[in-house]
PDB file of C-alpha atoms in Angstrom:
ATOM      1  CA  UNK A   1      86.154  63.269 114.502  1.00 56.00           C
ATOM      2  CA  UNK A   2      88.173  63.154 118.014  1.00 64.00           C
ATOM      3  CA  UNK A   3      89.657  66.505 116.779  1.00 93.00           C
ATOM      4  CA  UNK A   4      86.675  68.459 116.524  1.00 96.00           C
ATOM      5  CA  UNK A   5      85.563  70.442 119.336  1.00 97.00           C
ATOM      6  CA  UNK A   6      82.227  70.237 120.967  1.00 96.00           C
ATOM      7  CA  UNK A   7      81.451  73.697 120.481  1.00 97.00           C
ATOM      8  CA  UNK A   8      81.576  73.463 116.611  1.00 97.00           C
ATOM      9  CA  UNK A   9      79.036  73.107 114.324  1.00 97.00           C
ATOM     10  CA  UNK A  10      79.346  70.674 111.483  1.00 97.00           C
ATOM     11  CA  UNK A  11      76.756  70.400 109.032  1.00 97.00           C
ATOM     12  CA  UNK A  12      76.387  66.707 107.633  1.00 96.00           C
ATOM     13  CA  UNK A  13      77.736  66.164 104.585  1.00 96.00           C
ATOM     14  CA  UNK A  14      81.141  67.831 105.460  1.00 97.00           C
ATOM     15  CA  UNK A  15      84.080  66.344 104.990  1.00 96.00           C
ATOM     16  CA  UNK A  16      86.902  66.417 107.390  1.00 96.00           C
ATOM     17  CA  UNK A  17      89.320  63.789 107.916  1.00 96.00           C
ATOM     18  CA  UNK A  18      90.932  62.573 110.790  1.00 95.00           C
ATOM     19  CA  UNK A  19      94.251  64.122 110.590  1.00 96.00           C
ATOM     20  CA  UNK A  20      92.161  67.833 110.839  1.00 97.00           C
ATOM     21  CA  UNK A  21      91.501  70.006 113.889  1.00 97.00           C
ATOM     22  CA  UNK A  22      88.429  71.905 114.464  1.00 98.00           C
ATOM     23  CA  UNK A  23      88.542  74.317 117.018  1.00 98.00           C
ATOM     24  CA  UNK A  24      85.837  75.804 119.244  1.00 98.00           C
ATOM     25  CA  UNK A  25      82.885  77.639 117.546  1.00 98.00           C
ATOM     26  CA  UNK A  26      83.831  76.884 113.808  1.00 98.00           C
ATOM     27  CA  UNK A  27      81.114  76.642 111.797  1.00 98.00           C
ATOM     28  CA  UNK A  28      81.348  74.226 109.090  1.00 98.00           C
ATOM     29  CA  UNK A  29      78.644  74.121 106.117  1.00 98.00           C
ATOM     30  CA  UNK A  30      77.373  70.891 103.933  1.00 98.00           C
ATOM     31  CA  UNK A  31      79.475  71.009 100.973  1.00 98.00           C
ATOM     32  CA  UNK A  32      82.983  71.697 102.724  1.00 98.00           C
ATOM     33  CA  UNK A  33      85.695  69.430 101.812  1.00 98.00           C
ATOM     34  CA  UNK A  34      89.116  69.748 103.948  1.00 98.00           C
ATOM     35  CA  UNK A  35      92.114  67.750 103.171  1.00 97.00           C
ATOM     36  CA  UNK A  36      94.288  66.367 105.342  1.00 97.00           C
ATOM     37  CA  UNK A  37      96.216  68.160 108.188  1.00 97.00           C
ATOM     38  CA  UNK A  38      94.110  71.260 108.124  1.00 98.00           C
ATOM     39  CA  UNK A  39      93.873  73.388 111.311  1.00 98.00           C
ATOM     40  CA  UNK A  40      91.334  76.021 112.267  1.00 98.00           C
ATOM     41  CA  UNK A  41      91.803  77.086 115.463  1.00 98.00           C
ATOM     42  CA  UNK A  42      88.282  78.972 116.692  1.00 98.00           C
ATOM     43  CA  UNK A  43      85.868  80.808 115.343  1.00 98.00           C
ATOM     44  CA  UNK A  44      85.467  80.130 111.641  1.00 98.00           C
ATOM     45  CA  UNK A  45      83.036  80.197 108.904  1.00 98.00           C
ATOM     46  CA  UNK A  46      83.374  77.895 106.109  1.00 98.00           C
ATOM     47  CA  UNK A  47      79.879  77.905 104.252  1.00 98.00           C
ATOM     48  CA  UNK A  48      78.968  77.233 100.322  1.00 97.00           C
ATOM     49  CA  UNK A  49      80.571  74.707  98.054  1.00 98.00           C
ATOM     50  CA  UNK A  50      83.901  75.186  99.339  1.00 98.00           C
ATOM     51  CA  UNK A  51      87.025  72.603  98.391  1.00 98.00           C
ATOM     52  CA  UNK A  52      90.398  72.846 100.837  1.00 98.00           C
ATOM     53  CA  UNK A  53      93.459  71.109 100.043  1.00 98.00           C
ATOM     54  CA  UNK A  54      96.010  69.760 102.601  1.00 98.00           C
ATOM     55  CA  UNK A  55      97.926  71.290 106.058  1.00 98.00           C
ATOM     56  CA  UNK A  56      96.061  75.049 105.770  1.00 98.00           C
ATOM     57  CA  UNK A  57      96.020  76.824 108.993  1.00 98.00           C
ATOM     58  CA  UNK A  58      92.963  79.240 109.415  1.00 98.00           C
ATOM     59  CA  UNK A  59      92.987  81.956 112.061  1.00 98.00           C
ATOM     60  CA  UNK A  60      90.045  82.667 114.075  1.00 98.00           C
ATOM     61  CA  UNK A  61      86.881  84.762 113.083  1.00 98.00           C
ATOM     62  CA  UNK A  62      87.686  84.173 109.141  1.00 98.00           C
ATOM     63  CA  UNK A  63      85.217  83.187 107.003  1.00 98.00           C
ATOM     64  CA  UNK A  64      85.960  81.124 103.200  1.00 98.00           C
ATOM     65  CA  UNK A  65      83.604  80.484 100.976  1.00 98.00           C
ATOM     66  CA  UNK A  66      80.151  82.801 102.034  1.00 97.00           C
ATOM     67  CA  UNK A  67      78.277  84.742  99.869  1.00 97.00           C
ATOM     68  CA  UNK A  68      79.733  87.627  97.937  1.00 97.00           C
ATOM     69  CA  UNK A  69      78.799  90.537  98.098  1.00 96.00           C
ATOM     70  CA  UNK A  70      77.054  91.048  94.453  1.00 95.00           C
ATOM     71  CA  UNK A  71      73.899  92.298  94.338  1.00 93.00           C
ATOM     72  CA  UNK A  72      73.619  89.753  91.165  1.00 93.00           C
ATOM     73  CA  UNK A  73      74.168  86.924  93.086  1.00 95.00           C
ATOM     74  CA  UNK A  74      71.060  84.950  93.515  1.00 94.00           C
ATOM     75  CA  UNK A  75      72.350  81.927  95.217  1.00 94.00           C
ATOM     76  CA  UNK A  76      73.382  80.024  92.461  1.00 95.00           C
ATOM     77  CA  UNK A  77      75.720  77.117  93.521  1.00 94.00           C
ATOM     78  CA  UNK A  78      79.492  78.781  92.758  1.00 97.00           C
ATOM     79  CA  UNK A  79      82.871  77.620  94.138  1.00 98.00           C
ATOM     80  CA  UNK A  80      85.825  78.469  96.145  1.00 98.00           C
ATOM     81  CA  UNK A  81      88.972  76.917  95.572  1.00 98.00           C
ATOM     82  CA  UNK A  82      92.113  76.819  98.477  1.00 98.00           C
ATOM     83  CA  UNK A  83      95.078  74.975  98.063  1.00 98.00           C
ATOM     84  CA  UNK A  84      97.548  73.388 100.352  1.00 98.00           C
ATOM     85  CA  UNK A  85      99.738  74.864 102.970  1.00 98.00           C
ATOM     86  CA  UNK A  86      98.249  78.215 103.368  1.00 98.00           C
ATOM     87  CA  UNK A  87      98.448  80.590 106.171  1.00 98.00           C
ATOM     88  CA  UNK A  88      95.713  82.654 106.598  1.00 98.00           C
ATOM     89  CA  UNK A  89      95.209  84.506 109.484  1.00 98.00           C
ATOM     90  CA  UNK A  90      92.291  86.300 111.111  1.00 98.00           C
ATOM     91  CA  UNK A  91      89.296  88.459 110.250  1.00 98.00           C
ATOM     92  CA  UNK A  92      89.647  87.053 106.259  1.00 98.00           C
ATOM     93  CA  UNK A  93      87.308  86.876 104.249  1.00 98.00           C
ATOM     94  CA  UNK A  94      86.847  84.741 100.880  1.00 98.00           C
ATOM     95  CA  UNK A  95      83.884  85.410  99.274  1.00 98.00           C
ATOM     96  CA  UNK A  96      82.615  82.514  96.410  1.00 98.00           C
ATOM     97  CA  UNK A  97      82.427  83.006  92.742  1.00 98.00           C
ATOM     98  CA  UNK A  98      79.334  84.470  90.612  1.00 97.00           C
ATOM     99  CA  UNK A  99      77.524  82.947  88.217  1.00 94.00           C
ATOM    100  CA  UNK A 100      78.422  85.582  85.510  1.00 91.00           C
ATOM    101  CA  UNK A 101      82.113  85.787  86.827  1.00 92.00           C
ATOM    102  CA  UNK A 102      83.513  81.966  86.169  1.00 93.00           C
ATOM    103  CA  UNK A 103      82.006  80.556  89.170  1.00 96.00           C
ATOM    104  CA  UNK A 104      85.193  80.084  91.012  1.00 98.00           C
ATOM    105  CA  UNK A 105      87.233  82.355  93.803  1.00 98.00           C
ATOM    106  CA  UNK A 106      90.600  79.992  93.963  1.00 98.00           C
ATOM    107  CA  UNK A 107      93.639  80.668  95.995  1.00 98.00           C
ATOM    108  CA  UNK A 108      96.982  78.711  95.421  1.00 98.00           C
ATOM    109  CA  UNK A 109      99.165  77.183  97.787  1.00 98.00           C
ATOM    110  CA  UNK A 110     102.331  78.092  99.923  1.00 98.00           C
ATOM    111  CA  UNK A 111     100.631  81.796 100.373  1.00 98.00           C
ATOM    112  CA  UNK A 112     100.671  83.862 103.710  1.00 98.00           C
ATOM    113  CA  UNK A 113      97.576  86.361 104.020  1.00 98.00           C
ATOM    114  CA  UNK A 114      97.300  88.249 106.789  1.00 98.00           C
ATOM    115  CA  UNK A 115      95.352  89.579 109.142  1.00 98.00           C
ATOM    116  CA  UNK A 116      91.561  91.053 107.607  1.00 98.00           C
ATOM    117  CA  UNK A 117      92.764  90.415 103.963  1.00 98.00           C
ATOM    118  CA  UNK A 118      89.254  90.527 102.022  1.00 98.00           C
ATOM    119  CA  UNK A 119      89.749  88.290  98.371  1.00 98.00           C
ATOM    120  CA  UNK A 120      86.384  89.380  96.351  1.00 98.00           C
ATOM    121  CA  UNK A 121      84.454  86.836  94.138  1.00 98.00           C
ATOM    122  CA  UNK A 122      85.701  85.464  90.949  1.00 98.00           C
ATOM    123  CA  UNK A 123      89.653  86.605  92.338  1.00 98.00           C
ATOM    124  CA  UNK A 124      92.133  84.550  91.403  1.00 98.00           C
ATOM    125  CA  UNK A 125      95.636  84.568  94.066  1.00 98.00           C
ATOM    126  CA  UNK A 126      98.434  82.137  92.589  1.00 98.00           C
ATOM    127  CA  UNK A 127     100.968  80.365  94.981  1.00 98.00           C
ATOM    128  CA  UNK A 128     103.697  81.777  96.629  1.00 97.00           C
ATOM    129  CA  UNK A 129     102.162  85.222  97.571  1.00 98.00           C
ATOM    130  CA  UNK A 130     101.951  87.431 100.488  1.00 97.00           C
ATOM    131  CA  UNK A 131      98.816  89.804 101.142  1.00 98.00           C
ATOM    132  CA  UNK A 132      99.801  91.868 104.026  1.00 98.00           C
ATOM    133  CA  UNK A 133      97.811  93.117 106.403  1.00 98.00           C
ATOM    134  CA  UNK A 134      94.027  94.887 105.438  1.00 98.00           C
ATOM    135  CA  UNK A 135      95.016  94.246 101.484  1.00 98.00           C
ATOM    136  CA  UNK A 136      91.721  94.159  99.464  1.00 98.00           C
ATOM    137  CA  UNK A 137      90.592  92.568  96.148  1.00 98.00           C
ATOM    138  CA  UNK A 138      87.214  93.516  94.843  1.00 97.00           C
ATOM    139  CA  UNK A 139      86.038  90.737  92.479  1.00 94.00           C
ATOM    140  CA  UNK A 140      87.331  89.414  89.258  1.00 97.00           C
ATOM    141  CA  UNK A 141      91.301  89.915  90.183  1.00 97.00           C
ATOM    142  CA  UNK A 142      93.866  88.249  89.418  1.00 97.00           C
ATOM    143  CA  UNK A 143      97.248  87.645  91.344  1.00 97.00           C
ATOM    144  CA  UNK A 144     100.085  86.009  89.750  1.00 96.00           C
ATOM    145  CA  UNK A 145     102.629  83.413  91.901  1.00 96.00           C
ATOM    146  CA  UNK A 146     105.253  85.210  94.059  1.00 95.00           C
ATOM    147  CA  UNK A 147     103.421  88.685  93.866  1.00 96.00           C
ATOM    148  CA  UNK A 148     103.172  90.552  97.115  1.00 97.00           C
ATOM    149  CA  UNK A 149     100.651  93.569  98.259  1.00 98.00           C
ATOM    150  CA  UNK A 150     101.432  95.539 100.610  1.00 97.00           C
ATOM    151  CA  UNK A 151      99.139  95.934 103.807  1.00 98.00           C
ATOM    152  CA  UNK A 152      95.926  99.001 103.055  1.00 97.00           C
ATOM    153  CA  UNK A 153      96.455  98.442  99.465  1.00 98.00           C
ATOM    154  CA  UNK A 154      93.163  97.948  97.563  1.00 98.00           C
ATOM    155  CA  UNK A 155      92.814  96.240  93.761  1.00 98.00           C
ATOM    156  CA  UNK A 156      90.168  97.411  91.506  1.00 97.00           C
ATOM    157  CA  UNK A 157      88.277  94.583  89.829  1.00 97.00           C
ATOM    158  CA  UNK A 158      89.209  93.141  86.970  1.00 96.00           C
ATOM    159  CA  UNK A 159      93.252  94.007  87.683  1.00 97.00           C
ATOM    160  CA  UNK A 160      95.859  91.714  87.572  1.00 96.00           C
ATOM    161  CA  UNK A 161      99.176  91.758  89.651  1.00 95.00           C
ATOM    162  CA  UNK A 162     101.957  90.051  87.462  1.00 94.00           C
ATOM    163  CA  UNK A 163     104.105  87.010  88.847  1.00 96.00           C
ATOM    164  CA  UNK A 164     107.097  88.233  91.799  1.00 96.00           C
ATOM    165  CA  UNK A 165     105.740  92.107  91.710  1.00 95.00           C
ATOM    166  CA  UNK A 166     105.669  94.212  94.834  1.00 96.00           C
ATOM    167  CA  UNK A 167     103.429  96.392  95.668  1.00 96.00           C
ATOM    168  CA  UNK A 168     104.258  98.952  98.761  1.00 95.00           C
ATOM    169  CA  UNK A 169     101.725  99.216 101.402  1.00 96.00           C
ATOM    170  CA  UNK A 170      98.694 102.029 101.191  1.00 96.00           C
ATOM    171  CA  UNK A 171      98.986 101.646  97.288  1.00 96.00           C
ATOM    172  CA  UNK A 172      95.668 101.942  95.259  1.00 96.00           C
ATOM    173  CA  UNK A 173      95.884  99.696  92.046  1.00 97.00           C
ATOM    174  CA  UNK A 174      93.825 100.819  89.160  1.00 96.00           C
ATOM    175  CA  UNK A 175      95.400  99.287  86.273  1.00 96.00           C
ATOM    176  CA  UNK A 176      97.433  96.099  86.415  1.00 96.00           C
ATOM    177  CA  UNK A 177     101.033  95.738  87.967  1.00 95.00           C
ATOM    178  CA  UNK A 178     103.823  94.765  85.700  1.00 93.00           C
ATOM    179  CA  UNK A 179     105.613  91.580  86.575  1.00 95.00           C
ATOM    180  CA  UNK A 180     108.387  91.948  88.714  1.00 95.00           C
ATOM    181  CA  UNK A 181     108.195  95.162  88.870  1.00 93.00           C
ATOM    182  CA  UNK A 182     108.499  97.046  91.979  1.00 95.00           C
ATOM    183  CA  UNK A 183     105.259  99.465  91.976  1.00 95.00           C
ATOM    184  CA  UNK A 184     104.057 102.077  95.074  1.00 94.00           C
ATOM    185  CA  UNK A 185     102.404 104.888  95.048  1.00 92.00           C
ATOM    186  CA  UNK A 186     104.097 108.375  95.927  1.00 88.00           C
ATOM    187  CA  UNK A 187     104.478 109.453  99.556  1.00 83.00           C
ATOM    188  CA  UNK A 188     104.818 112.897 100.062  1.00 85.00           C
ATOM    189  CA  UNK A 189     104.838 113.260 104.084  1.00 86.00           C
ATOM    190  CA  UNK A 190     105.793 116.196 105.640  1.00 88.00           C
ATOM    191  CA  UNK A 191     106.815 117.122 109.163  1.00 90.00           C
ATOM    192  CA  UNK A 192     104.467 120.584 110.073  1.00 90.00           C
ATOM    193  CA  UNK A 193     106.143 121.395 113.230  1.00 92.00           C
ATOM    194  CA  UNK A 194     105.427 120.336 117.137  1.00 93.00           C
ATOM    195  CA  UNK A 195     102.088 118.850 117.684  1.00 93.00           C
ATOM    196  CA  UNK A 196     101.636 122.106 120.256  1.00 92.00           C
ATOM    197  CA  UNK A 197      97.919 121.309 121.274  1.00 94.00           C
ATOM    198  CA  UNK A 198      98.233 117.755 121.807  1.00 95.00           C
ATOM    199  CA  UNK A 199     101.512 118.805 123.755  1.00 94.00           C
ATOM    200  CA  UNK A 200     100.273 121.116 125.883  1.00 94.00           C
ATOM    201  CA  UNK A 201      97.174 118.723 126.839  1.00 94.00           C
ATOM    202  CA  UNK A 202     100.471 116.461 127.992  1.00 94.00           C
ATOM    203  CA  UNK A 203     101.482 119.818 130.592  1.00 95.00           C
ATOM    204  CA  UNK A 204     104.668 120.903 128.242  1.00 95.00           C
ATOM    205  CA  UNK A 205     105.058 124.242 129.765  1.00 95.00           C
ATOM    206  CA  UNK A 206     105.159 127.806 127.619  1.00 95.00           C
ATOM    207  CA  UNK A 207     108.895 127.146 127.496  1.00 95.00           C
ATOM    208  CA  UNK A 208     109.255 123.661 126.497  1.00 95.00           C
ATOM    209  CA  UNK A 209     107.113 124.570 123.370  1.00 95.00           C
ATOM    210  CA  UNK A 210     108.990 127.412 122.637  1.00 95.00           C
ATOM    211  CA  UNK A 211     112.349 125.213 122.667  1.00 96.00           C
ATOM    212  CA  UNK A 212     110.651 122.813 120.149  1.00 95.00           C
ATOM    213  CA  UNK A 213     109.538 125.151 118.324  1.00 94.00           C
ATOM    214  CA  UNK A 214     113.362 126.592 117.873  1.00 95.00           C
ATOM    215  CA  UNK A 215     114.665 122.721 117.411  1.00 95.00           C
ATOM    216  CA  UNK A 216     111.991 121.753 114.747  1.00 94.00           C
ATOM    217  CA  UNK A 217     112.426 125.339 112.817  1.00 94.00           C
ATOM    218  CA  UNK A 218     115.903 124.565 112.708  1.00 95.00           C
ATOM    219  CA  UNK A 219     115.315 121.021 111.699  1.00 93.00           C
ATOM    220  CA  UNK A 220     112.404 122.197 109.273  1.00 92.00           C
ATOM    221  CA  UNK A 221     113.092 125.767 107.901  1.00 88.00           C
ATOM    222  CA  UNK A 222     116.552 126.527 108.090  1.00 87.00           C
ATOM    223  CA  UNK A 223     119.054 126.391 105.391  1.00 87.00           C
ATOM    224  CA  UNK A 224     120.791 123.645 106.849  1.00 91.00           C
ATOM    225  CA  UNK A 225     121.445 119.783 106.198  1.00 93.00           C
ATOM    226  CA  UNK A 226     120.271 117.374 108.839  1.00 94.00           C
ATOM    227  CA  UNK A 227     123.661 117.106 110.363  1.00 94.00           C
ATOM    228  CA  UNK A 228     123.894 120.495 110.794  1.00 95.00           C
ATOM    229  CA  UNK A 229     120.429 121.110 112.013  1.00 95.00           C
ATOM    230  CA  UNK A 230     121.112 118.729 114.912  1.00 96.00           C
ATOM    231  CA  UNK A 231     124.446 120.369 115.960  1.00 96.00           C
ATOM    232  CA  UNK A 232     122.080 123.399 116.419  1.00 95.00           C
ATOM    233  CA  UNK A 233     119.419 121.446 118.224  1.00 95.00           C
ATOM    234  CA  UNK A 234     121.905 119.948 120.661  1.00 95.00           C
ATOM    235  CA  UNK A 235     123.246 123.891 121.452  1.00 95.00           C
ATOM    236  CA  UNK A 236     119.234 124.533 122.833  1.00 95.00           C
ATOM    237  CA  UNK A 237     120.497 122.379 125.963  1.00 91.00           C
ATOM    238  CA  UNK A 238     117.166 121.145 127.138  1.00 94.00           C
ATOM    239  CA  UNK A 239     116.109 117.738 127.227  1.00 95.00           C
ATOM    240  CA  UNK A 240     113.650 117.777 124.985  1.00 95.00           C
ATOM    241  CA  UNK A 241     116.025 118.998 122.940  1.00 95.00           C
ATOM    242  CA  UNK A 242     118.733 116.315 122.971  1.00 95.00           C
ATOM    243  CA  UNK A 243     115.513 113.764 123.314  1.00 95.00           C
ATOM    244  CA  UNK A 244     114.734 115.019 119.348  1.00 95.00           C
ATOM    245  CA  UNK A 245     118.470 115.117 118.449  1.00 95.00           C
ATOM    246  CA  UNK A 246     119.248 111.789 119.630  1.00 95.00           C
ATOM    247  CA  UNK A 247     116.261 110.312 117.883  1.00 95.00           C
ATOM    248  CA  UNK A 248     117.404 111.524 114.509  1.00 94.00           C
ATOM    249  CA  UNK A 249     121.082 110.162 114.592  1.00 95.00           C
ATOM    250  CA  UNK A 250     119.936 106.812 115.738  1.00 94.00           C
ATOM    251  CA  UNK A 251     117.098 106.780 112.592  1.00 94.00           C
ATOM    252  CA  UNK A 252     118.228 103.710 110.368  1.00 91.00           C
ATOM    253  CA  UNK A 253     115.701 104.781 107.718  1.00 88.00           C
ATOM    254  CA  UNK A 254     115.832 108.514 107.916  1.00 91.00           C
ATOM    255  CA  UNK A 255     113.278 111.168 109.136  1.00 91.00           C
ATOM    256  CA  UNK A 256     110.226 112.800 107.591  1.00 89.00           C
ATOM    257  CA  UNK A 257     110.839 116.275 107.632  1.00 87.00           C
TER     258      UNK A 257
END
């Protein structure tokens, strides 16, 4: 236990071998089993009958294994499941299984989640995946191997994500995801014009707006392609100007207009 930090709390009964490191203020509840060559580096919760495999690296202020959040859920003594070599970063949370949902939350192995991923109770993740950033499961969902989600993308319960799908970020799944399949929801941005109040807060003078107004009306409203629209830009000879023009021919992905 040479690896654990004084600052941590381990509840006897837990199970860490040698080969792990605790960092300071983890929290570590009776029933936890780690494998060998896990890592958590500060700040986490790992409560409730909770099984780890081998070399996982948790992130500070995540917490596996706590209570879901059913109003059901009575205490009854339910699982969670993690396999080896997982990255999971910080602010995660992975709540344990219901009674009346299979008793088990598992995750895989080989899978990166990132930063505040929430995985609900009874969720099932495969191996192989990647949750990006603020990706959310609500109970009872399944992800197949290789399947990513994209970061602000939500899963209703009882969904499944089929094996090496992507899903593009801010995409709200309702139904289940076809295996490889590449699935996102529609994006219909729009440039509106200058952002004129928040400008003028900045001190862009009466005749800086009105320039920007000219560029972005060409850009926006005339009956020109993009190419075109910047020729006219650049003829407005102001720096503002040229600062807009220059921006759009050095886009790699194109602009939202």
């Amino acid at each position: 236990m040479s690896n654990v930090h004084p600052s941590a709390v381990v509840a006897a009964g837990a199970v860490i071998p040698e080969s792990c490191t605790v960092g300071p203020y983890c929290t570590i509840g009776p029933e936890v089993v780690l494998g060998e060559g896990c890592a958590l580096i500060s700040h986490v919760v790992l409560d409730g009958r909770t099984r780890i495999g081998a070399k996982n690296t948790i992130y500070p202020f995540t917490s596996i294994g706590v209570a879901p959040q059913d109003l059901k859920y009575a205490g009854e003594p339910t699982l969670t499941e993690i396999g080896d070599h997982n990255t999971i970063r910080e602010c995660i949370t992975i709540s344990r299984g219901t009674d009346k949902g299979g008793g088990v939350t598992r995750v895989g192995s080989h899978n990166l989640l990132m930063a505040y991923v929430h995985i609900g109770h009874d969720s099932t993740v495969g191996s192989h995946c990647i949750l990006a950033n603020a990706a959310t499961l609500a109970g009872h969902v399944t992800i197949e191997d290789y399947a990513s989600l994209g970061a602000f993308s939500p899963v209703h319960q009882f969904c499944t994500i089929g094996q090496y799908a992507f899903i593009g970020g801010g995409t709200i799944v309702t139904q289940d995801v076809l295996p490889f399949s590449l699935t996102s929801s529609r994006r219909e941005n729009k440039a509106f014009g200058i952002n004129k109040v928040g400008l003028a807060r900045r001190g862009f003078s009466p005749e800086r707006l009105a320039t920007l107004q000219k560029a972005f009306r060409l850009l926006l409203a005339a009956k020109m392609n993009t190419s075109q629209a910047v020729g006219k830009i650049r003829e407005l000879k102001s720096d503002d100007a040229t600062i807009l023009a220059e921006f759009i021919e050095k886009s790699q992905r194109g602009v939202i207009k």
